[in-house]
PDB file of C-alpha atoms and ligand atoms in Angstrom:
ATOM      1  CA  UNK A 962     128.463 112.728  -4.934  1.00  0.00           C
ATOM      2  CA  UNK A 963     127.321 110.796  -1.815  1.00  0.00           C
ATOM      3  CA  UNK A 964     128.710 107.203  -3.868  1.00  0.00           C
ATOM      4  CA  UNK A 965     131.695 109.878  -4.319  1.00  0.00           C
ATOM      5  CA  UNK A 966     131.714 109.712  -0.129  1.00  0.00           C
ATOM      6  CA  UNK A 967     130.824 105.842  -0.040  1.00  0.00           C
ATOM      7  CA  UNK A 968     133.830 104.697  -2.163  1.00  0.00           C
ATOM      8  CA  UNK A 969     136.287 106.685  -0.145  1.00  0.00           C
ATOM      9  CA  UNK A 970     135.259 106.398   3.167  1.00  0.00           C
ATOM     10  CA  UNK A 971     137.690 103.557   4.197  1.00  0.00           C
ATOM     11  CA  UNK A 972     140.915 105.007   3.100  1.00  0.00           C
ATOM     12  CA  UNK A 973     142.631 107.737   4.783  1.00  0.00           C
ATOM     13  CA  UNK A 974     143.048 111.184   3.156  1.00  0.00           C
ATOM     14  CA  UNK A 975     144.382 114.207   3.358  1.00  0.00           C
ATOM     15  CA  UNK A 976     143.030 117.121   6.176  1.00  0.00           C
ATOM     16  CA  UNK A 977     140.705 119.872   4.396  1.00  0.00           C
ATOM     17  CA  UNK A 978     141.503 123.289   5.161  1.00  0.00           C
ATOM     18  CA  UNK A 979     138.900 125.769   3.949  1.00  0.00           C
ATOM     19  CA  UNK A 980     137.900 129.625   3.651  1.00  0.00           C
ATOM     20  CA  UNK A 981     136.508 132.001   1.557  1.00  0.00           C
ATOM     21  CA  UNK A 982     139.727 133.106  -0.151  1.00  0.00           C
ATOM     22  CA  UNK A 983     143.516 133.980   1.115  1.00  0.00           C
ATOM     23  CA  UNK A 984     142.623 134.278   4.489  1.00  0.00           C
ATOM     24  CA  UNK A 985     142.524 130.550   6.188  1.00  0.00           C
ATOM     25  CA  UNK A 986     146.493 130.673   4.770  1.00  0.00           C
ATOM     26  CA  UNK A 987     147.595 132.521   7.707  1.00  0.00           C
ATOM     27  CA  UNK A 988     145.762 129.528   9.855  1.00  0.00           C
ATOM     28  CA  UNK A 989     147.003 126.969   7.271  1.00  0.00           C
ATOM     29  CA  UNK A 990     150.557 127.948   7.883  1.00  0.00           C
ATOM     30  CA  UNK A 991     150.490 127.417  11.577  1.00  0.00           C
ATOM     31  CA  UNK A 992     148.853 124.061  11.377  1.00  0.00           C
ATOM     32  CA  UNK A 993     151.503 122.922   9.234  1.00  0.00           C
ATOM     33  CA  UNK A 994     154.270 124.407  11.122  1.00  0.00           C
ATOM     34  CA  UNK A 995     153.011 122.383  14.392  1.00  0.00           C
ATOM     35  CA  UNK A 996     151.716 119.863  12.195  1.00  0.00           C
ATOM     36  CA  UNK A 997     154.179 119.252   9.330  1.00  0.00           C
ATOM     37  CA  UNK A 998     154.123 115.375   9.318  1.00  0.00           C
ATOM     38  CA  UNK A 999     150.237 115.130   7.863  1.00  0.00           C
ATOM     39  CA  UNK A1000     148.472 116.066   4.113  1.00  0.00           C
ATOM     40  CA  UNK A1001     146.280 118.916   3.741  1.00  0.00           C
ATOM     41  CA  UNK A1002     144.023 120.000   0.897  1.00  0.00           C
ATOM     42  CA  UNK A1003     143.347 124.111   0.722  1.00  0.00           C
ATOM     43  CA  UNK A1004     140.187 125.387  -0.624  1.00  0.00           C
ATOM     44  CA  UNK A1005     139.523 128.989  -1.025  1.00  0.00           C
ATOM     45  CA  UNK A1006     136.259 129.895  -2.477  1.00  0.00           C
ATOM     46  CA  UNK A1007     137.916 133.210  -4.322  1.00  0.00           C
ATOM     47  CA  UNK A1008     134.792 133.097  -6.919  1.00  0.00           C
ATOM     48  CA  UNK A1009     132.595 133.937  -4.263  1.00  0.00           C
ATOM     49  CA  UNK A1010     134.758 135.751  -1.774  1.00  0.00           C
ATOM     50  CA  UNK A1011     133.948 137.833  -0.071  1.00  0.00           C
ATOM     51  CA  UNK A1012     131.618 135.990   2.315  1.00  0.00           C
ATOM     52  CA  UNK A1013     131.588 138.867   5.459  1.00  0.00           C
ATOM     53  CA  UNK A1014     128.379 140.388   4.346  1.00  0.00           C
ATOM     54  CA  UNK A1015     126.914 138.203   2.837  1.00  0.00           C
ATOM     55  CA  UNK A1016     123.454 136.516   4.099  1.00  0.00           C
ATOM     56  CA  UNK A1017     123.473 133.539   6.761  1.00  0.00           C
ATOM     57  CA  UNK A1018     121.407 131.212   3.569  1.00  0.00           C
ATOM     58  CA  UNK A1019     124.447 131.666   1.366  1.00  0.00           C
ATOM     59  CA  UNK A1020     126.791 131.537   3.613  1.00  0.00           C
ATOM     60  CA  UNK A1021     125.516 127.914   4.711  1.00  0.00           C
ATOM     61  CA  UNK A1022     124.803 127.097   0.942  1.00  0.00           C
ATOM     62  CA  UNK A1023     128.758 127.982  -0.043  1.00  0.00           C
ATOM     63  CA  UNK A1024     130.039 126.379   2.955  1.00  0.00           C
ATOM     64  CA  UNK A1025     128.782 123.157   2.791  1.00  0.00           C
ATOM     65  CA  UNK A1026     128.952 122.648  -0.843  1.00  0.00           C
ATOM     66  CA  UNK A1027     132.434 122.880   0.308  1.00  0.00           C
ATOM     67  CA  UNK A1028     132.764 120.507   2.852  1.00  0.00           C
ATOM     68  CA  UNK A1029     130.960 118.078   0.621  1.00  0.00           C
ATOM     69  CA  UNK A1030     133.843 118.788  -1.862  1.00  0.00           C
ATOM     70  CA  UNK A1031     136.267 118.394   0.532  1.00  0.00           C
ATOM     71  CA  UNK A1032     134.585 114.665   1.390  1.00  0.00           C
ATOM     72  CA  UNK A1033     135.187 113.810  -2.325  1.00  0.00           C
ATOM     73  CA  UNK A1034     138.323 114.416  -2.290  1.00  0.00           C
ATOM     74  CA  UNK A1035     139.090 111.830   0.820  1.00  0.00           C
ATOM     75  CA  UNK A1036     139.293 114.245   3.658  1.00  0.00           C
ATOM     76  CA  UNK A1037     137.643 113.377   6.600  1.00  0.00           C
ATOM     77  CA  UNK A1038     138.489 115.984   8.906  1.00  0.00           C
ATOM     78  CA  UNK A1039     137.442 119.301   7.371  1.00  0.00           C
ATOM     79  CA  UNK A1040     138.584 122.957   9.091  1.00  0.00           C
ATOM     80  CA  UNK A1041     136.720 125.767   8.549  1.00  0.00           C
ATOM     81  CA  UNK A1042     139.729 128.199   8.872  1.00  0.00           C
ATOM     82  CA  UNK A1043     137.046 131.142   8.090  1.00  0.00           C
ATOM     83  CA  UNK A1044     135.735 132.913  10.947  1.00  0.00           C
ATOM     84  CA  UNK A1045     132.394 133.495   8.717  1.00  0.00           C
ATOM     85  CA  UNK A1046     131.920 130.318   8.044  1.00  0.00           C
ATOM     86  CA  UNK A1047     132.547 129.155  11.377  1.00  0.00           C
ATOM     87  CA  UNK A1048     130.318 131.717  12.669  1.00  0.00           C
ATOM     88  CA  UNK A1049     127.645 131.153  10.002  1.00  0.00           C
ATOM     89  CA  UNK A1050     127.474 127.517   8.878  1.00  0.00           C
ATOM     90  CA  UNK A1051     129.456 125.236  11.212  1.00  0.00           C
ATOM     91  CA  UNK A1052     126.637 124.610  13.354  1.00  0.00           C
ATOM     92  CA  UNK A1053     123.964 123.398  11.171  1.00  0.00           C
ATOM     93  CA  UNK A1054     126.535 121.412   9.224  1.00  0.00           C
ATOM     94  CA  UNK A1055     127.459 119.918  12.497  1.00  0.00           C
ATOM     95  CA  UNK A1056     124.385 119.267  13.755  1.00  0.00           C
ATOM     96  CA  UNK A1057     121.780 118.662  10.388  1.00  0.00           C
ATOM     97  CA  UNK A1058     124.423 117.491   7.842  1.00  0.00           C
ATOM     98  CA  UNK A1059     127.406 115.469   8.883  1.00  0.00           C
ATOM     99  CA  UNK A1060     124.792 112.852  10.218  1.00  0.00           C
ATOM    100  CA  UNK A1061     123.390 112.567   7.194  1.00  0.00           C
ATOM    101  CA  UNK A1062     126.424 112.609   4.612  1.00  0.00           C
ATOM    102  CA  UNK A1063     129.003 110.466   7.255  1.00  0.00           C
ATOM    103  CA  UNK A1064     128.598 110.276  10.843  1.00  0.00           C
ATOM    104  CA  UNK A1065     132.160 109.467  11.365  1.00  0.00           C
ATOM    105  CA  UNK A1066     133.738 112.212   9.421  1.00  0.00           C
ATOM    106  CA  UNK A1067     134.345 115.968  11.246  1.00  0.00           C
ATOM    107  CA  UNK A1068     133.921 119.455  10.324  1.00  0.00           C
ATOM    108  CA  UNK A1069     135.528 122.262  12.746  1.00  0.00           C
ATOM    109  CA  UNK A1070     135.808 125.583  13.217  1.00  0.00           C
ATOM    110  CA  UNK A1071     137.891 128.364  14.463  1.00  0.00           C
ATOM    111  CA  UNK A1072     135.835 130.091  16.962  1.00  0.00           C
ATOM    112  CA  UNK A1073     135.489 127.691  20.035  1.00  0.00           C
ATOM    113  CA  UNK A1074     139.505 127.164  19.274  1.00  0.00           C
ATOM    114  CA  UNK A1075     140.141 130.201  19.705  1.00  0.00           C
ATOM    115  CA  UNK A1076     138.147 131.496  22.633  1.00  0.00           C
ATOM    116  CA  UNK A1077     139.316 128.072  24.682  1.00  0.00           C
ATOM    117  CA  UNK A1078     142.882 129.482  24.309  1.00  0.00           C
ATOM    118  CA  UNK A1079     142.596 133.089  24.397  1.00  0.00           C
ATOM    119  CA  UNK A1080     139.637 134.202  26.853  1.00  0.00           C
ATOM    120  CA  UNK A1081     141.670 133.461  30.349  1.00  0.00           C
ATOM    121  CA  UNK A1082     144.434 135.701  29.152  1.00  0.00           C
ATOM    122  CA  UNK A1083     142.759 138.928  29.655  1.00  0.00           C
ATOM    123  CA  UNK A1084     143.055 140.567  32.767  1.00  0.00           C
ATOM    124  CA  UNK A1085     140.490 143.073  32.863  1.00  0.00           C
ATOM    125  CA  UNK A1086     138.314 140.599  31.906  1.00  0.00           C
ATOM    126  CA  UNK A1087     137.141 142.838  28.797  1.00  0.00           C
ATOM    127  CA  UNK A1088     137.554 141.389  25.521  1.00  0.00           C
ATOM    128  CA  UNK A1089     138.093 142.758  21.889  1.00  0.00           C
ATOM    129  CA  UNK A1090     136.845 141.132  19.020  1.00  0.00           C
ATOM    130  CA  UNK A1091     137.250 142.437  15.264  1.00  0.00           C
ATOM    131  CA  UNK A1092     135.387 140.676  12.585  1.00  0.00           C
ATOM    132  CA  UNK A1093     133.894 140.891   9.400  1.00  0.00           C
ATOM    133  CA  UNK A1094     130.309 141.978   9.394  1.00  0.00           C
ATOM    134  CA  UNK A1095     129.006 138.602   9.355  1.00  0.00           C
ATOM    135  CA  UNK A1096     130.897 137.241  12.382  1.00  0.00           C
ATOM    136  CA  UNK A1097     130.394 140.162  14.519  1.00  0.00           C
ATOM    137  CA  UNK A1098     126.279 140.167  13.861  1.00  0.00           C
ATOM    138  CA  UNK A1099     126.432 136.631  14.596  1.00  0.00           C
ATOM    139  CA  UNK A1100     127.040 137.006  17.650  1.00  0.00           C
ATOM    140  CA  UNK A1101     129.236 133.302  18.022  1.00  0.00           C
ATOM    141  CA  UNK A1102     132.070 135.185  19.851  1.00  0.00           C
ATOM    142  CA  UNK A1103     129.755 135.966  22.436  1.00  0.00           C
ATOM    143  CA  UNK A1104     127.894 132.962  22.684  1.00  0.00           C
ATOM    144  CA  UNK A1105     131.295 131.213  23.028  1.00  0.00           C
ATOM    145  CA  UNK A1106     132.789 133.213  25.493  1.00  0.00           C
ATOM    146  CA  UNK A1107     129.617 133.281  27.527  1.00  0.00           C
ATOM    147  CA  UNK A1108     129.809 129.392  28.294  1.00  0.00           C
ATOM    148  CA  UNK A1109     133.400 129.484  29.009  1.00  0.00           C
ATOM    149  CA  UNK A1110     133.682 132.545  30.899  1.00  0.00           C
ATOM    150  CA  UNK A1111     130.412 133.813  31.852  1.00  0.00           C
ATOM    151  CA  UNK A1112     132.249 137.115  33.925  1.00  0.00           C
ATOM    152  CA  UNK A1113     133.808 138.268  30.636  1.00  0.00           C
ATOM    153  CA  UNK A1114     132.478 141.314  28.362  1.00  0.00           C
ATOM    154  CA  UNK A1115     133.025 141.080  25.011  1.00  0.00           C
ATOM    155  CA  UNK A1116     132.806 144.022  22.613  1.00  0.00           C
ATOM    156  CA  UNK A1117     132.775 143.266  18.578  1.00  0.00           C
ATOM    157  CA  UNK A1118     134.052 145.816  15.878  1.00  0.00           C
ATOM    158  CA  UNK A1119     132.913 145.063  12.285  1.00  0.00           C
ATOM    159  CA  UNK A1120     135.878 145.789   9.879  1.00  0.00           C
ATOM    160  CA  UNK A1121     134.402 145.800   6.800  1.00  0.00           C
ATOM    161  CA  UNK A1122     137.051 147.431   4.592  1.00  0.00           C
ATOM    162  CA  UNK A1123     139.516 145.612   5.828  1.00  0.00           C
ATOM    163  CA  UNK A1124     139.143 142.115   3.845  1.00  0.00           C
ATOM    164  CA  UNK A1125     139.243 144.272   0.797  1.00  0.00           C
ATOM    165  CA  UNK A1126     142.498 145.963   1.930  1.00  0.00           C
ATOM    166  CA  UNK A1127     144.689 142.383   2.232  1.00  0.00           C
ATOM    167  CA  UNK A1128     142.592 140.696  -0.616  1.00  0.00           C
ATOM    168  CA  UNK A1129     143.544 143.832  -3.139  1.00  0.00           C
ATOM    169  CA  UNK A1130     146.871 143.921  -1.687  1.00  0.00           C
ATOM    170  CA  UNK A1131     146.437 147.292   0.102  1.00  0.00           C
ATOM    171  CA  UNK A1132     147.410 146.414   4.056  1.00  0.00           C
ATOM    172  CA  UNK A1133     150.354 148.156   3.639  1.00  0.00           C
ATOM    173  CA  UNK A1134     149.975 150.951   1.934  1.00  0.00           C
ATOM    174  CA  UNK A1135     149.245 154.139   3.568  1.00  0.00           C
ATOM    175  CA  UNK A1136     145.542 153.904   2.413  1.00  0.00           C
ATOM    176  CA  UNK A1137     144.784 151.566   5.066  1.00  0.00           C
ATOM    177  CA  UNK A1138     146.097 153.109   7.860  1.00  0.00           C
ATOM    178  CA  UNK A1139     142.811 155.536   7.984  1.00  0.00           C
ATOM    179  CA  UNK A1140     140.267 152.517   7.943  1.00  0.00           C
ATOM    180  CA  UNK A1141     143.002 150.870  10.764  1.00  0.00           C
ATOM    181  CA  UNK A1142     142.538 153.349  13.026  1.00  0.00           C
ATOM    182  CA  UNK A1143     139.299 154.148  12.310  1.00  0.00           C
ATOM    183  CA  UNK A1144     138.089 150.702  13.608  1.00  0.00           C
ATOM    184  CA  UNK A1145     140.191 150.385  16.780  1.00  0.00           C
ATOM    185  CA  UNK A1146     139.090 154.115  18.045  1.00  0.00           C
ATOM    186  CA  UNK A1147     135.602 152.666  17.149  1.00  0.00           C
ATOM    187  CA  UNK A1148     136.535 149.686  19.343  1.00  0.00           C
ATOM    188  CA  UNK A1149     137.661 151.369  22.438  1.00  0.00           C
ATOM    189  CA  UNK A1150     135.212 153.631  22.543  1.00  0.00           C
ATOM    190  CA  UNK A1151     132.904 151.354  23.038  1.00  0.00           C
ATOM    191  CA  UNK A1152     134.805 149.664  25.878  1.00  0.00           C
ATOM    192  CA  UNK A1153     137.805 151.469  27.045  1.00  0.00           C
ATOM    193  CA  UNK A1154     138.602 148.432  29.325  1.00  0.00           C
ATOM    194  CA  UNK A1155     139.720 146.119  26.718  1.00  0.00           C
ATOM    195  CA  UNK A1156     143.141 144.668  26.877  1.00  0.00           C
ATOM    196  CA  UNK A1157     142.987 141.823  24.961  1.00  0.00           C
ATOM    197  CA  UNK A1158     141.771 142.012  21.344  1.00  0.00           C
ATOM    198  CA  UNK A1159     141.399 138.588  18.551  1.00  0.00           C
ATOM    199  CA  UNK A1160     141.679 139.250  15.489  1.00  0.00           C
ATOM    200  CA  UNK A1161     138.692 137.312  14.372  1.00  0.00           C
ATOM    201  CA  UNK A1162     139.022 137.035  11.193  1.00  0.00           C
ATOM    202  CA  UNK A1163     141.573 135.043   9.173  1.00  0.00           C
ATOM    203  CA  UNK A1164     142.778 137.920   7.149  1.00  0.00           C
ATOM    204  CA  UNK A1165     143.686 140.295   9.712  1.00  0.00           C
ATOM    205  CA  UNK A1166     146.861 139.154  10.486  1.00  0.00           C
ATOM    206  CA  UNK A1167     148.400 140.751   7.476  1.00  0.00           C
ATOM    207  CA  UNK A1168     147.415 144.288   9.116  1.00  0.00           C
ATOM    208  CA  UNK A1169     149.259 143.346  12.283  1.00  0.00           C
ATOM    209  CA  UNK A1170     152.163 145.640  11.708  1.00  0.00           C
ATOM    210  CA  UNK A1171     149.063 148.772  11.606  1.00  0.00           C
ATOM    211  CA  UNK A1172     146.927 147.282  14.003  1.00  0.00           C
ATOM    212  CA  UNK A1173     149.833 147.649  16.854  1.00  0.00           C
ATOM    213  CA  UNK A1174     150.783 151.532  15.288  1.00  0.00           C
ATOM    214  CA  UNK A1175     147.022 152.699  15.807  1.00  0.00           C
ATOM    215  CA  UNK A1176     146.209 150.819  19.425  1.00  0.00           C
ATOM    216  CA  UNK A1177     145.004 153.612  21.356  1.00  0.00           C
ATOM    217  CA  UNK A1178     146.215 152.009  24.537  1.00  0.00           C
ATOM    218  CA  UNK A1179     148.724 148.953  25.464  1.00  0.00           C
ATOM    219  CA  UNK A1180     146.596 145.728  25.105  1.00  0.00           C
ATOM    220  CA  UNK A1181     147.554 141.920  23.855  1.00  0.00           C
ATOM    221  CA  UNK A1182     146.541 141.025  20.267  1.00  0.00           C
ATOM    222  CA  UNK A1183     145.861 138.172  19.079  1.00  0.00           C
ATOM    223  CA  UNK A1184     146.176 136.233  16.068  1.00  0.00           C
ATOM    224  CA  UNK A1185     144.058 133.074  16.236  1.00  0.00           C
ATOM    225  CA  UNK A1186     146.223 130.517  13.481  1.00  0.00           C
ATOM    226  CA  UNK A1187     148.794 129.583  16.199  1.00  0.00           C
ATOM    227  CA  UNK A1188     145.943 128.564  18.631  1.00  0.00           C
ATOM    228  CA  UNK A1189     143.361 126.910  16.380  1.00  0.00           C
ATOM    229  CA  UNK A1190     146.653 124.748  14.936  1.00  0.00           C
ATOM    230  CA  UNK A1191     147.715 123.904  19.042  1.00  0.00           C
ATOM    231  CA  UNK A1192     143.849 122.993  19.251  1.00  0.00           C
ATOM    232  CA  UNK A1193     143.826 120.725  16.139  1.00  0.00           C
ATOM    233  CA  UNK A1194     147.234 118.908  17.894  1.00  0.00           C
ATOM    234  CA  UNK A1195     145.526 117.991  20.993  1.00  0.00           C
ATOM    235  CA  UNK A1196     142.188 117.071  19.157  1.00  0.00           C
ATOM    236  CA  UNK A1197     144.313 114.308  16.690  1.00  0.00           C
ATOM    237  CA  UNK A1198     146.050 113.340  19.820  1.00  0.00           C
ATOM    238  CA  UNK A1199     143.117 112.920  21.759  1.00  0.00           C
ATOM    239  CA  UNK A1200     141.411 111.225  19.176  1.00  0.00           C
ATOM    240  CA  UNK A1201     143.716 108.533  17.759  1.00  0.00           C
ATOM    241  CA  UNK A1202     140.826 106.906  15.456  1.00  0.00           C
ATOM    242  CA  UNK A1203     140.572 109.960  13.685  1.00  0.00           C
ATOM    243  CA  UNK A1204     144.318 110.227  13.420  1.00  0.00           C
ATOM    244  CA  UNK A1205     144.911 107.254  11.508  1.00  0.00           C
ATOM    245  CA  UNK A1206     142.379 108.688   9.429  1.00  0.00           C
ATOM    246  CA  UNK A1207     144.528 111.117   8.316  1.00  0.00           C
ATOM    247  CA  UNK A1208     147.341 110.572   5.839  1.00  0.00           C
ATOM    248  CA  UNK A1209     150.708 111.802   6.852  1.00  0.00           C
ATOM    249  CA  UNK A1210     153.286 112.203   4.015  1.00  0.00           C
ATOM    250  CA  UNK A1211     153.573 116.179   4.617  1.00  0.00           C
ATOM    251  CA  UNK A1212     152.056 117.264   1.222  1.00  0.00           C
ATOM    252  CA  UNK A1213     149.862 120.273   0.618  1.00  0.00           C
ATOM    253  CA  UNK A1214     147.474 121.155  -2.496  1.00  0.00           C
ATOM    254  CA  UNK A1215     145.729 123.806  -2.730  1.00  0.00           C
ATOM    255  CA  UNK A1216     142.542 124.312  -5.199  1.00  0.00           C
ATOM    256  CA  UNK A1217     140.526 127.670  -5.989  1.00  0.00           C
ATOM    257  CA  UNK A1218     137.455 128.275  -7.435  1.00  0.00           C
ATOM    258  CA  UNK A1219     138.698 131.624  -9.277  1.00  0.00           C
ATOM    259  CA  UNK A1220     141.738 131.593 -11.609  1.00  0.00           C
ATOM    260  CA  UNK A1221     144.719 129.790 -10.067  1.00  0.00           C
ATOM    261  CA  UNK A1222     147.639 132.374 -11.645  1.00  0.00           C
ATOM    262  CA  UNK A1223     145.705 134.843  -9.560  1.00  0.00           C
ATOM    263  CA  UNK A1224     145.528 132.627  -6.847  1.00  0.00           C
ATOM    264  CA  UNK A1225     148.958 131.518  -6.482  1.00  0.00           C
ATOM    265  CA  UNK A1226     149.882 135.166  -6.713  1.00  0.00           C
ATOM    266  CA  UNK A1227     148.140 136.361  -4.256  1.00  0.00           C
ATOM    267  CA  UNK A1228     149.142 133.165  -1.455  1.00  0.00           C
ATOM    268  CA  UNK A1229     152.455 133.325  -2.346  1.00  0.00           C
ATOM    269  CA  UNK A1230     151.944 136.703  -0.320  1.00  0.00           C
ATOM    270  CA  UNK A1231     150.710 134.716   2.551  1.00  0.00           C
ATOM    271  CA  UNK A1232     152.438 132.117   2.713  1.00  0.00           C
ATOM    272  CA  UNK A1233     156.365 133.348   1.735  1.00  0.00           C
ATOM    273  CA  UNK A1234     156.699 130.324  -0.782  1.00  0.00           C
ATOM    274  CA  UNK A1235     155.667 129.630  -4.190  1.00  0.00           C
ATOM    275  CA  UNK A1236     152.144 128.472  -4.403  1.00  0.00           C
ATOM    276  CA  UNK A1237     151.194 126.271  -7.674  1.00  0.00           C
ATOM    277  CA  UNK A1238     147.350 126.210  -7.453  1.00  0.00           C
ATOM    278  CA  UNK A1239     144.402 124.195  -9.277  1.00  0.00           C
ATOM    279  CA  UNK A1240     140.867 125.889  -9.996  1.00  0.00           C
ATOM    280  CA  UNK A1241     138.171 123.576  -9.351  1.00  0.00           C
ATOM    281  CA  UNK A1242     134.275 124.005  -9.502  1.00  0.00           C
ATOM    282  CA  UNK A1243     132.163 123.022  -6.010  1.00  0.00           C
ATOM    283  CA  UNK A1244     128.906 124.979  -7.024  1.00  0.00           C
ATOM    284  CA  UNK A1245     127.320 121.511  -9.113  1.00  0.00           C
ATOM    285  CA  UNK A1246     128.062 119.343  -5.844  1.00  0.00           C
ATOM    286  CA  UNK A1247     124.705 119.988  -3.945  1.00  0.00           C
TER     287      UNK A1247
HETATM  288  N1  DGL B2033     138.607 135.093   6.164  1.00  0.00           N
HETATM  289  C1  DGL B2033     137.226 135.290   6.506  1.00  0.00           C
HETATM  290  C2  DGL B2033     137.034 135.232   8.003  1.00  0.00           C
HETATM  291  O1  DGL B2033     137.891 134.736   8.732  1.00  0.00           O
HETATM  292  C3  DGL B2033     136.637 136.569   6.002  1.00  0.00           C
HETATM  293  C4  DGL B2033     136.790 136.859   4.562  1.00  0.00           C
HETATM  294  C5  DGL B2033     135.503 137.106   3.860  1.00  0.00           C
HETATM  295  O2  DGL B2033     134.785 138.085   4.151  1.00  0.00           O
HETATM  296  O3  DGL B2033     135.204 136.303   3.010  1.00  0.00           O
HETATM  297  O4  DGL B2033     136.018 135.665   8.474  1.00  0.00           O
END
């Protein structure tokens, strides 16, 4: 694997876009509506999703067995459009592993994106977040917040039936409005102040159309694809080295580690287009 790295390191390849399953789509389809011009390679891990309770170790493990998949196949900027993952692994990858597998190569999340964009538009200066399990325990919300705006509260709602609902194709049926509801009462009790609420997890959007029925009061929500893909513009533009590190002939493959009919089912869904999908394995690549 690491030769794998080595013999590809010099040309330019496509950007990796990666999550557990169908969710990173909805952040994959903004970066390529502000970003049409470069390649991108999809990943979702569908064999193992979901990741949102699942244990900080395996999280980590999953994650960067991906990213080192994702270096394989000639990316060199790798986004971890998965809120869990972000929360969970980006960090140590960041910090233990890049250095170690190639210094010069990238792996970002979707967190600090978002909170850089979204934090300064809430008034009341009391913030909504609603998460899988795994993001919400983590904490990362608040840790990001707290160095950007240290006078904001923020106040996290684990969803957990909610990732089941869009993966199994339930958001909108009337099942889901009960667990919909259910969440954001949760939410406001806890902090009746809140007027601005991120969706902080990249499946969520799909439930928009409930999520705005049940509010229990007027306040701003927020989908975080449009903001982590403005983000990802100003990074490559900042960052011109990396840029031409990235090839730009406006294709898009996506891979699965589950079966790809089901896959290209399912992100068709997402994504409003026909999605022709190819199942790969990542778990050997350790
Ligand atoms: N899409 C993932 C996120 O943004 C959650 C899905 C999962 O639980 O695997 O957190």
């Amino acid at each position: 694997m690491e030769a794998q790295i080595d013999r590809k390191s010099r040309d330019a390849g496509p950007i990796g876009i990666f999550d557990s399953g169908y969710g990173g789509l909805t952040v994959l389809s903004e970066i390529r509506a502000l970003l049409p011009e470069y390649d991108y390679i999809y990943l979702g891990d569908n064999a193992r999703a979901p990741y949102g309770n699942r244990s900080y170790e395996r999280v980590y493990q999953f994650t960067l067995q991906a990213v080192k998949w994702f270096f394989g196949q000639g990316c060199h900027l790798v986004i971890l459009a998965c809120n869990t993952a972000s929360a969970k692994a980006l960090r140590t990858i960041q910090q233990v592993n890049l250095p170690e597998l190639d210094p010069h190569r990238r792996v970002l999340g979707v967190i600090r994106p978002t909170v850089e964009s979204v934090a300064a538009l809430s008034e009341s200066g009391h913030i909504g977040v609603l998460g899988t399990e795994g993001t919400i325990r983590s904490g990362s919300y608040e840790l990001e917040v707290g160095k950007l705006y240290p006078h904001i509260t923020v106040t996290g709602e684990a969803c957990a039936m909610w990732v089941p609902l869009v993966e199994n194709r339930e958001y909108d049926k009337p099942g889901s409005d009960y667990f919909v509801k259910q969440h954001l009462e949760r939410l406001f009790k806890k902090d009746p102040l809140i007027d601005t609420i991120i969706l902080g997890c990249t499946h969520y959007p799909l439930l928009m159309h409930k999520i705005t029925r049940y509010l229990p009061k007027e306040a701003n929500v927020i989908s975080q694809g449009r903001y982590v893909a403005e983000r990802l513009r100003d990074y490559l533009q900042r960052r011109s080295e990396m840029d031409g590190r990235c090839t730009k002939e406006g294709s898009v493959r996506y891979f699965t580690t589950d079966s790809p009919e089901r896959f290209g089912q399912q992100a068709s869904i997402f994504l409003n287009e026909r999605v022709d999908a190819l199942q790969t394995d990542i778990e050997q690549k350790l």
